Amino acid sequence: AQSVTQLDSQVPVFEEAPVELRCNYSSSVSVYLFWYVQYPNQGLQLLLKYLSGSTLVKGINGFEAEFNKSQTSFHLRKPSVHISDTAEYFCAVTLRGDYKLSFGAGTTVTVRA
Amino acid sequence: DVKVTQSSRYLVKRTGEKVFLECVQDMDHENMFWYRQDPGLGLRLIYFSYDVKMKEKGDIPEGYSVSREKKERFSLILESASTNQTSMYLCASSFDASGTYLPYEQYFGPGTRLTVT
């Protein structure tokens, strides 16, 4: 099974500042990569996904992520955060041909005014 | 829009009780999943089902069972609840045969926060 490491458990950030959430996965031949967001008291919502093609993936709410095969990383970024971005963010991976996801431990982002 | 609903948002049960958590999806998805979410551990897969009456164990199946009698409904059963099963439980679904939804793109319900006392 794949393993996913999210390197930061808590990320405090000021409003309008940039944020980067780091994610590394265990090496494999072909993987699909995902970022999900969980707002307080809600289920998970897909933020963006990498399946193939361009290594820079754009998602909803101004987020983007870059797939780096040599570093086995899939870091999430946003150039300017809002208070409403306060949430927990999960990185997930699956092998091509599989349908089970392996999730990281999550990163809690707290945006302050 | 895909909708995944869970029968309760909050549930309090006593040790030793039999507990049923229900999940219903409305998009004719083939695959359904049960996860538990604990702080610092992320989501861990308990069981999943890829067809009616079919099930497979996930990473942490001990103390749980599941039932899928109809395609849209997937139930998680705690035969004898224990305090270490206090957690947030999330249901998810994916993939329809027509190909509208991809097998690895999961849609989640709002979760059930279970407390066992």
PDB file of C-alpha atoms in Angstrom:
ATOM      1  CA  ALA A   1       0.000   0.000   0.000  1.00  0.00           C
ATOM      2  CA  GLN A   2       1.054   3.542  -0.654  1.00  0.00           C
ATOM      3  CA  SER A   3       2.001   5.797   2.246  1.00  0.00           C
ATOM      4  CA  VAL A   4       1.572   9.556   2.383  1.00  0.00           C
ATOM      5  CA  THR A   5       3.457  11.963   4.620  1.00  0.00           C
ATOM      6  CA  GLN A   6       2.196  15.454   5.263  1.00  0.00           C
ATOM      7  CA  LEU A   7       5.147  17.248   6.740  1.00  0.00           C
ATOM      8  CA  ASP A   8       3.278  19.909   8.705  1.00  0.00           C
ATOM      9  CA  SER A   9       0.455  19.157  11.104  1.00  0.00           C
ATOM     10  CA  GLN A  10      -0.409  22.820  11.801  1.00  0.00           C
ATOM     11  CA  VAL A  11       0.154  25.865   9.598  1.00  0.00           C
ATOM     12  CA  PRO A  12      -0.841  29.270  10.974  1.00  0.00           C
ATOM     13  CA  VAL A  13      -0.891  32.011   8.351  1.00  0.00           C
ATOM     14  CA  PHE A  14      -2.021  35.628   8.100  1.00  0.00           C
ATOM     15  CA  GLU A  15      -4.763  36.664   5.705  1.00  0.00           C
ATOM     16  CA  GLU A  16      -3.502  37.550   2.196  1.00  0.00           C
ATOM     17  CA  ALA A  17      -0.177  35.770   2.831  1.00  0.00           C
ATOM     18  CA  PRO A  18       0.897  32.773   0.701  1.00  0.00           C
ATOM     19  CA  VAL A  19       0.716  29.232   2.024  1.00  0.00           C
ATOM     20  CA  GLU A  20       2.367  25.957   1.042  1.00  0.00           C
ATOM     21  CA  LEU A  21       1.351  22.549   2.382  1.00  0.00           C
ATOM     22  CA  ARG A  22       3.851  19.794   1.834  1.00  0.00           C
ATOM     23  CA  CYS A  23       3.042  16.206   0.826  1.00  0.00           C
ATOM     24  CA  ASN A  24       5.358  13.316   0.014  1.00  0.00           C
ATOM     25  CA  TYR A  25       4.307   9.825  -1.040  1.00  0.00           C
ATOM     26  CA  SER A  26       6.078   6.481  -1.246  1.00  0.00           C
ATOM     27  CA  SER A  27       7.538   5.752  -4.626  1.00  0.00           C
ATOM     28  CA  SER A  28       5.662   3.800  -7.237  1.00  0.00           C
ATOM     29  CA  VAL A  29       5.542   3.465 -10.995  1.00  0.00           C
ATOM     30  CA  SER A  30       2.256   5.253 -11.596  1.00  0.00           C
ATOM     31  CA  VAL A  31       0.093   7.067  -9.116  1.00  0.00           C
ATOM     32  CA  TYR A  32      -2.798   9.461  -9.016  1.00  0.00           C
ATOM     33  CA  LEU A  33      -2.581  12.252  -6.431  1.00  0.00           C
ATOM     34  CA  PHE A  34      -5.259  14.308  -4.715  1.00  0.00           C
ATOM     35  CA  TRP A  35      -5.782  17.115  -2.255  1.00  0.00           C
ATOM     36  CA  TYR A  36      -9.003  17.199  -0.265  1.00  0.00           C
ATOM     37  CA  VAL A  37     -10.232  19.959   2.052  1.00  0.00           C
ATOM     38  CA  GLN A  38     -12.407  19.534   5.141  1.00  0.00           C
ATOM     39  CA  TYR A  39     -14.109  22.657   6.481  1.00  0.00           C
ATOM     40  CA  PRO A  40     -15.219  22.588  10.125  1.00  0.00           C
ATOM     41  CA  ASN A  41     -18.003  20.075  10.753  1.00  0.00           C
ATOM     42  CA  GLN A  42     -18.150  18.957   7.140  1.00  0.00           C
ATOM     43  CA  GLY A  43     -17.062  15.995   5.022  1.00  0.00           C
ATOM     44  CA  LEU A  44     -14.143  16.052   2.615  1.00  0.00           C
ATOM     45  CA  GLN A  45     -14.312  17.935  -0.673  1.00  0.00           C
ATOM     46  CA  LEU A  46     -11.971  17.400  -3.614  1.00  0.00           C
ATOM     47  CA  LEU A  47      -9.682  20.403  -4.109  1.00  0.00           C
ATOM     48  CA  LEU A  48      -7.635  19.165  -7.060  1.00  0.00           C
ATOM     49  CA  LYS A  49      -6.168  16.052  -8.624  1.00  0.00           C
ATOM     50  CA  TYR A  50      -3.174  14.973 -10.693  1.00  0.00           C
ATOM     51  CA  LEU A  51      -3.800  12.145 -13.134  1.00  0.00           C
ATOM     52  CA  SER A  52      -1.323  12.773 -15.958  1.00  0.00           C
ATOM     53  CA  GLY A  53       0.001  15.532 -18.204  1.00  0.00           C
ATOM     54  CA  SER A  54       1.057  18.923 -16.889  1.00  0.00           C
ATOM     55  CA  THR A  55       2.742  18.693 -13.516  1.00  0.00           C
ATOM     56  CA  LEU A  56       1.113  21.945 -12.363  1.00  0.00           C
ATOM     57  CA  VAL A  57      -2.485  21.338 -11.449  1.00  0.00           C
ATOM     58  CA  LYS A  58      -5.022  24.045 -10.709  1.00  0.00           C
ATOM     59  CA  GLY A  59      -7.972  23.435  -8.424  1.00  0.00           C
ATOM     60  CA  ILE A  60     -10.868  25.244  -6.859  1.00  0.00           C
ATOM     61  CA  ASN A  61     -10.658  28.366  -4.695  1.00  0.00           C
ATOM     62  CA  GLY A  62      -7.320  29.489  -6.193  1.00  0.00           C
ATOM     63  CA  PHE A  63      -5.284  26.489  -5.045  1.00  0.00           C
ATOM     64  CA  GLU A  64      -2.677  24.768  -7.172  1.00  0.00           C
ATOM     65  CA  ALA A  65      -0.292  21.858  -6.695  1.00  0.00           C
ATOM     66  CA  GLU A  66       2.873  20.676  -8.394  1.00  0.00           C
ATOM     67  CA  PHE A  67       3.664  17.022  -9.030  1.00  0.00           C
ATOM     68  CA  ASN A  68       7.378  16.275  -8.756  1.00  0.00           C
ATOM     69  CA  LYS A  69       8.131  12.673  -9.672  1.00  0.00           C
ATOM     70  CA  SER A  70      11.819  12.757  -8.775  1.00  0.00           C
ATOM     71  CA  GLN A  71      11.063  14.138  -5.317  1.00  0.00           C
ATOM     72  CA  THR A  72       7.846  12.048  -4.959  1.00  0.00           C
ATOM     73  CA  SER A  73       6.087  15.194  -3.804  1.00  0.00           C
ATOM     74  CA  PHE A  74       2.787  16.914  -4.445  1.00  0.00           C
ATOM     75  CA  HIS A  75       2.858  20.238  -2.586  1.00  0.00           C
ATOM     76  CA  LEU A  76      -0.213  22.472  -2.407  1.00  0.00           C
ATOM     77  CA  ARG A  77       0.026  26.257  -2.699  1.00  0.00           C
ATOM     78  CA  LYS A  78      -2.132  29.334  -2.636  1.00  0.00           C
ATOM     79  CA  PRO A  79      -0.613  32.785  -3.282  1.00  0.00           C
ATOM     80  CA  SER A  80      -3.033  34.695  -1.024  1.00  0.00           C
ATOM     81  CA  VAL A  81      -5.244  33.057   1.599  1.00  0.00           C
ATOM     82  CA  HIS A  82      -8.569  34.184   3.029  1.00  0.00           C
ATOM     83  CA  ILE A  83     -10.126  33.616   6.423  1.00  0.00           C
ATOM     84  CA  SER A  84     -12.470  31.144   4.715  1.00  0.00           C
ATOM     85  CA  ASP A  85      -9.492  28.912   3.835  1.00  0.00           C
ATOM     86  CA  THR A  86      -9.283  27.869   7.487  1.00  0.00           C
ATOM     87  CA  ALA A  87      -9.723  24.108   7.253  1.00  0.00           C
ATOM     88  CA  GLU A  88      -7.962  20.771   7.383  1.00  0.00           C
ATOM     89  CA  TYR A  89      -6.238  19.631   4.197  1.00  0.00           C
ATOM     90  CA  PHE A  90      -5.537  16.031   3.256  1.00  0.00           C
ATOM     91  CA  CYS A  91      -3.188  14.676   0.637  1.00  0.00           C
ATOM     92  CA  ALA A  92      -4.139  11.292  -0.848  1.00  0.00           C
ATOM     93  CA  VAL A  93      -2.660   8.843  -3.333  1.00  0.00           C
ATOM     94  CA  THR A  94      -3.811   5.802  -5.246  1.00  0.00           C
ATOM     95  CA  LEU A  95      -2.133   3.442  -7.672  1.00  0.00           C
ATOM     96  CA  ARG A  96      -3.370   3.555 -11.235  1.00  0.00           C
ATOM     97  CA  GLY A  97      -5.932   0.810 -11.667  1.00  0.00           C
ATOM     98  CA  ASP A  98      -6.863   0.859  -7.998  1.00  0.00           C
ATOM     99  CA  TYR A  99      -9.754   2.659  -6.345  1.00  0.00           C
ATOM    100  CA  LYS A 100      -8.627   2.764  -2.754  1.00  0.00           C
ATOM    101  CA  LEU A 101      -7.078   5.978  -1.487  1.00  0.00           C
ATOM    102  CA  SER A 102      -4.302   6.275   1.088  1.00  0.00           C
ATOM    103  CA  PHE A 103      -4.520   9.512   3.058  1.00  0.00           C
ATOM    104  CA  GLY A 104      -1.962  11.586   4.905  1.00  0.00           C
ATOM    105  CA  ALA A 105      -2.478  12.638   8.511  1.00  0.00           C
ATOM    106  CA  GLY A 106      -3.772  16.067   7.505  1.00  0.00           C
ATOM    107  CA  THR A 107      -2.589  19.665   7.857  1.00  0.00           C
ATOM    108  CA  THR A 108      -4.681  22.170   9.771  1.00  0.00           C
ATOM    109  CA  VAL A 109      -4.500  25.646   8.266  1.00  0.00           C
ATOM    110  CA  THR A 110      -5.577  28.525  10.470  1.00  0.00           C
ATOM    111  CA  VAL A 111      -5.872  31.892   8.756  1.00  0.00           C
ATOM    112  CA  ARG A 112      -5.730  34.960  10.999  1.00  0.00           C
ATOM    113  CA  ALA A 113      -6.685  38.534  10.183  1.00  0.00           C
TER     114      ALA A 113
ATOM    115  CA  ASP B   1     -24.358  16.932  -7.821  1.00  0.00           C
ATOM    116  CA  VAL B   2     -23.372  13.763  -6.036  1.00  0.00           C
ATOM    117  CA  LYS B   3     -24.981  13.453  -2.672  1.00  0.00           C
ATOM    118  CA  VAL B   4     -23.768  11.158   0.072  1.00  0.00           C
ATOM    119  CA  THR B   5     -25.818  11.260   3.250  1.00  0.00           C
ATOM    120  CA  GLN B   6     -25.172   9.719   6.635  1.00  0.00           C
ATOM    121  CA  SER B   7     -27.978   8.886   9.027  1.00  0.00           C
ATOM    122  CA  SER B   8     -26.695  10.845  12.029  1.00  0.00           C
ATOM    123  CA  ARG B   9     -24.281  13.736  12.559  1.00  0.00           C
ATOM    124  CA  TYR B  10     -23.780  12.948  16.230  1.00  0.00           C
ATOM    125  CA  LEU B  11     -24.343   9.702  18.102  1.00  0.00           C
ATOM    126  CA  VAL B  12     -23.739   8.720  21.729  1.00  0.00           C
ATOM    127  CA  LYS B  13     -23.769   5.028  22.639  1.00  0.00           C
ATOM    128  CA  ARG B  14     -22.847   2.946  25.648  1.00  0.00           C
ATOM    129  CA  THR B  15     -20.104   0.352  25.797  1.00  0.00           C
ATOM    130  CA  GLY B  16     -21.351  -3.027  24.576  1.00  0.00           C
ATOM    131  CA  GLU B  17     -24.222  -1.652  22.474  1.00  0.00           C
ATOM    132  CA  LYS B  18     -24.674  -2.685  18.863  1.00  0.00           C
ATOM    133  CA  VAL B  19     -24.355   0.399  16.655  1.00  0.00           C
ATOM    134  CA  PHE B  20     -25.499   0.909  13.081  1.00  0.00           C
ATOM    135  CA  LEU B  21     -24.176   3.749  10.916  1.00  0.00           C
ATOM    136  CA  GLU B  22     -26.019   4.212   7.643  1.00  0.00           C
ATOM    137  CA  CYS B  23     -24.796   5.774   4.421  1.00  0.00           C
ATOM    138  CA  VAL B  24     -26.805   6.449   1.265  1.00  0.00           C
ATOM    139  CA  GLN B  25     -25.589   7.761  -2.107  1.00  0.00           C
ATOM    140  CA  ASP B  26     -27.801   8.913  -4.947  1.00  0.00           C
ATOM    141  CA  MET B  27     -25.520   8.659  -7.993  1.00  0.00           C
ATOM    142  CA  ASP B  28     -25.621   4.944  -8.733  1.00  0.00           C
ATOM    143  CA  HIS B  29     -22.014   4.539  -7.622  1.00  0.00           C
ATOM    144  CA  GLU B  30     -20.488   1.066  -7.644  1.00  0.00           C
ATOM    145  CA  ASN B  31     -17.945   1.583  -4.860  1.00  0.00           C
ATOM    146  CA  MET B  32     -18.636   2.602  -1.292  1.00  0.00           C
ATOM    147  CA  PHE B  33     -16.220   3.091   1.599  1.00  0.00           C
ATOM    148  CA  TRP B  34     -16.182   3.523   5.362  1.00  0.00           C
ATOM    149  CA  TYR B  35     -13.348   5.433   7.030  1.00  0.00           C
ATOM    150  CA  ARG B  36     -12.639   6.549  10.525  1.00  0.00           C
ATOM    151  CA  GLN B  37     -10.919   9.864  11.110  1.00  0.00           C
ATOM    152  CA  ASP B  38      -8.816  10.499  14.197  1.00  0.00           C
ATOM    153  CA  PRO B  39      -6.617  13.524  14.983  1.00  0.00           C
ATOM    154  CA  GLY B  40      -3.070  13.036  13.759  1.00  0.00           C
ATOM    155  CA  LEU B  41      -3.939   9.813  11.939  1.00  0.00           C
ATOM    156  CA  GLY B  42      -5.887  11.118   8.958  1.00  0.00           C
ATOM    157  CA  LEU B  43      -8.458   8.806   7.388  1.00  0.00           C
ATOM    158  CA  ARG B  44      -8.103   5.079   7.746  1.00  0.00           C
ATOM    159  CA  LEU B  45     -10.117   2.653   5.642  1.00  0.00           C
ATOM    160  CA  ILE B  46     -12.310   0.238   7.605  1.00  0.00           C
ATOM    161  CA  TYR B  47     -14.197  -1.598   4.843  1.00  0.00           C
ATOM    162  CA  PHE B  48     -15.171  -1.041   1.264  1.00  0.00           C
ATOM    163  CA  SER B  49     -17.630  -2.550  -1.173  1.00  0.00           C
ATOM    164  CA  TYR B  50     -17.349  -2.677  -4.952  1.00  0.00           C
ATOM    165  CA  ASP B  51     -20.746  -4.256  -5.599  1.00  0.00           C
ATOM    166  CA  VAL B  52     -23.940  -5.230  -3.842  1.00  0.00           C
ATOM    167  CA  LYS B  53     -23.312  -7.949  -1.246  1.00  0.00           C
ATOM    168  CA  MET B  54     -19.552  -7.696  -1.907  1.00  0.00           C
ATOM    169  CA  LYS B  55     -17.157  -6.355   0.707  1.00  0.00           C
ATOM    170  CA  GLU B  56     -13.467  -6.259   1.418  1.00  0.00           C
ATOM    171  CA  LYS B  57     -11.533  -5.439   4.551  1.00  0.00           C
ATOM    172  CA  GLY B  58      -9.599  -2.240   4.668  1.00  0.00           C
ATOM    173  CA  ASP B  59      -6.705  -1.385   6.954  1.00  0.00           C
ATOM    174  CA  ILE B  60      -8.539  -1.482  10.313  1.00  0.00           C
ATOM    175  CA  PRO B  61     -11.542  -3.871  10.109  1.00  0.00           C
ATOM    176  CA  GLU B  62     -11.285  -5.315  13.624  1.00  0.00           C
ATOM    177  CA  GLY B  63     -14.431  -4.691  15.666  1.00  0.00           C
ATOM    178  CA  TYR B  64     -16.487  -3.678  12.620  1.00  0.00           C
ATOM    179  CA  SER B  65     -18.653  -5.355  10.001  1.00  0.00           C
ATOM    180  CA  VAL B  66     -20.566  -4.003   7.024  1.00  0.00           C
ATOM    181  CA  SER B  67     -23.661  -4.711   4.998  1.00  0.00           C
ATOM    182  CA  ARG B  68     -24.597  -3.733   1.468  1.00  0.00           C
ATOM    183  CA  GLU B  69     -27.958  -5.181   0.491  1.00  0.00           C
ATOM    184  CA  LYS B  70     -28.821  -2.411  -1.976  1.00  0.00           C
ATOM    185  CA  LYS B  71     -26.499  -0.506  -4.286  1.00  0.00           C
ATOM    186  CA  GLU B  72     -27.190   2.890  -2.777  1.00  0.00           C
ATOM    187  CA  ARG B  73     -26.843   1.908   0.896  1.00  0.00           C
ATOM    188  CA  PHE B  74     -23.779   0.841   2.858  1.00  0.00           C
ATOM    189  CA  SER B  75     -24.027   0.186   6.592  1.00  0.00           C
ATOM    190  CA  LEU B  76     -21.252   0.036   9.147  1.00  0.00           C
ATOM    191  CA  ILE B  77     -21.931  -2.122  12.197  1.00  0.00           C
ATOM    192  CA  LEU B  78     -20.164  -2.047  15.535  1.00  0.00           C
ATOM    193  CA  GLU B  79     -21.167  -5.386  17.049  1.00  0.00           C
ATOM    194  CA  SER B  80     -20.212  -4.394  20.589  1.00  0.00           C
ATOM    195  CA  ALA B  81     -19.146  -0.784  20.857  1.00  0.00           C
ATOM    196  CA  SER B  82     -16.048   0.045  22.857  1.00  0.00           C
ATOM    197  CA  THR B  83     -14.607   3.365  24.000  1.00  0.00           C
ATOM    198  CA  ASN B  84     -11.700   3.077  21.554  1.00  0.00           C
ATOM    199  CA  GLN B  85     -14.243   3.267  18.731  1.00  0.00           C
ATOM    200  CA  THR B  86     -15.090   6.839  19.670  1.00  0.00           C
ATOM    201  CA  SER B  87     -14.259   8.662  16.445  1.00  0.00           C
ATOM    202  CA  MET B  88     -15.529  10.489  13.366  1.00  0.00           C
ATOM    203  CA  TYR B  89     -16.837   8.061  10.751  1.00  0.00           C
ATOM    204  CA  LEU B  90     -16.903   9.103   7.105  1.00  0.00           C
ATOM    205  CA  CYS B  91     -18.650   7.355   4.250  1.00  0.00           C
ATOM    206  CA  ALA B  92     -17.623   7.830   0.619  1.00  0.00           C
ATOM    207  CA  SER B  93     -18.653   6.553  -2.792  1.00  0.00           C
ATOM    208  CA  SER B  94     -17.149   6.474  -6.277  1.00  0.00           C
ATOM    209  CA  PHE B  95     -17.506   5.253  -9.835  1.00  0.00           C
ATOM    210  CA  ASP B  96     -20.509   4.618 -11.974  1.00  0.00           C
ATOM    211  CA  ALA B  97     -20.621   2.109 -14.838  1.00  0.00           C
ATOM    212  CA  SER B  98     -21.452   4.809 -17.387  1.00  0.00           C
ATOM    213  CA  GLY B  99     -18.084   6.441 -16.699  1.00  0.00           C
ATOM    214  CA  THR B 100     -19.400   9.804 -15.536  1.00  0.00           C
ATOM    215  CA  TYR B 101     -17.542   9.411 -12.268  1.00  0.00           C
ATOM    216  CA  LEU B 102     -14.057   7.949 -12.134  1.00  0.00           C
ATOM    217  CA  PRO B 103     -13.247   5.041  -9.798  1.00  0.00           C
ATOM    218  CA  TYR B 104     -10.586   6.888  -7.807  1.00  0.00           C
ATOM    219  CA  GLU B 105     -12.535  10.121  -7.276  1.00  0.00           C
ATOM    220  CA  GLN B 106     -14.384   9.668  -4.008  1.00  0.00           C
ATOM    221  CA  TYR B 107     -17.308  11.744  -2.758  1.00  0.00           C
ATOM    222  CA  PHE B 108     -17.782  12.045   0.971  1.00  0.00           C
ATOM    223  CA  GLY B 109     -20.695  12.366   3.323  1.00  0.00           C
ATOM    224  CA  PRO B 110     -20.702  14.898   6.197  1.00  0.00           C
ATOM    225  CA  GLY B 111     -19.570  12.362   8.790  1.00  0.00           C
ATOM    226  CA  THR B 112     -20.967  10.866  11.988  1.00  0.00           C
ATOM    227  CA  ARG B 113     -19.241  11.756  15.227  1.00  0.00           C
ATOM    228  CA  LEU B 114     -19.667   8.712  17.457  1.00  0.00           C
ATOM    229  CA  THR B 115     -19.001   8.832  21.182  1.00  0.00           C
ATOM    230  CA  VAL B 116     -18.953   5.580  23.127  1.00  0.00           C
ATOM    231  CA  THR B 117     -19.195   6.024  26.905  1.00  0.00           C
TER     232      THR B 117
END
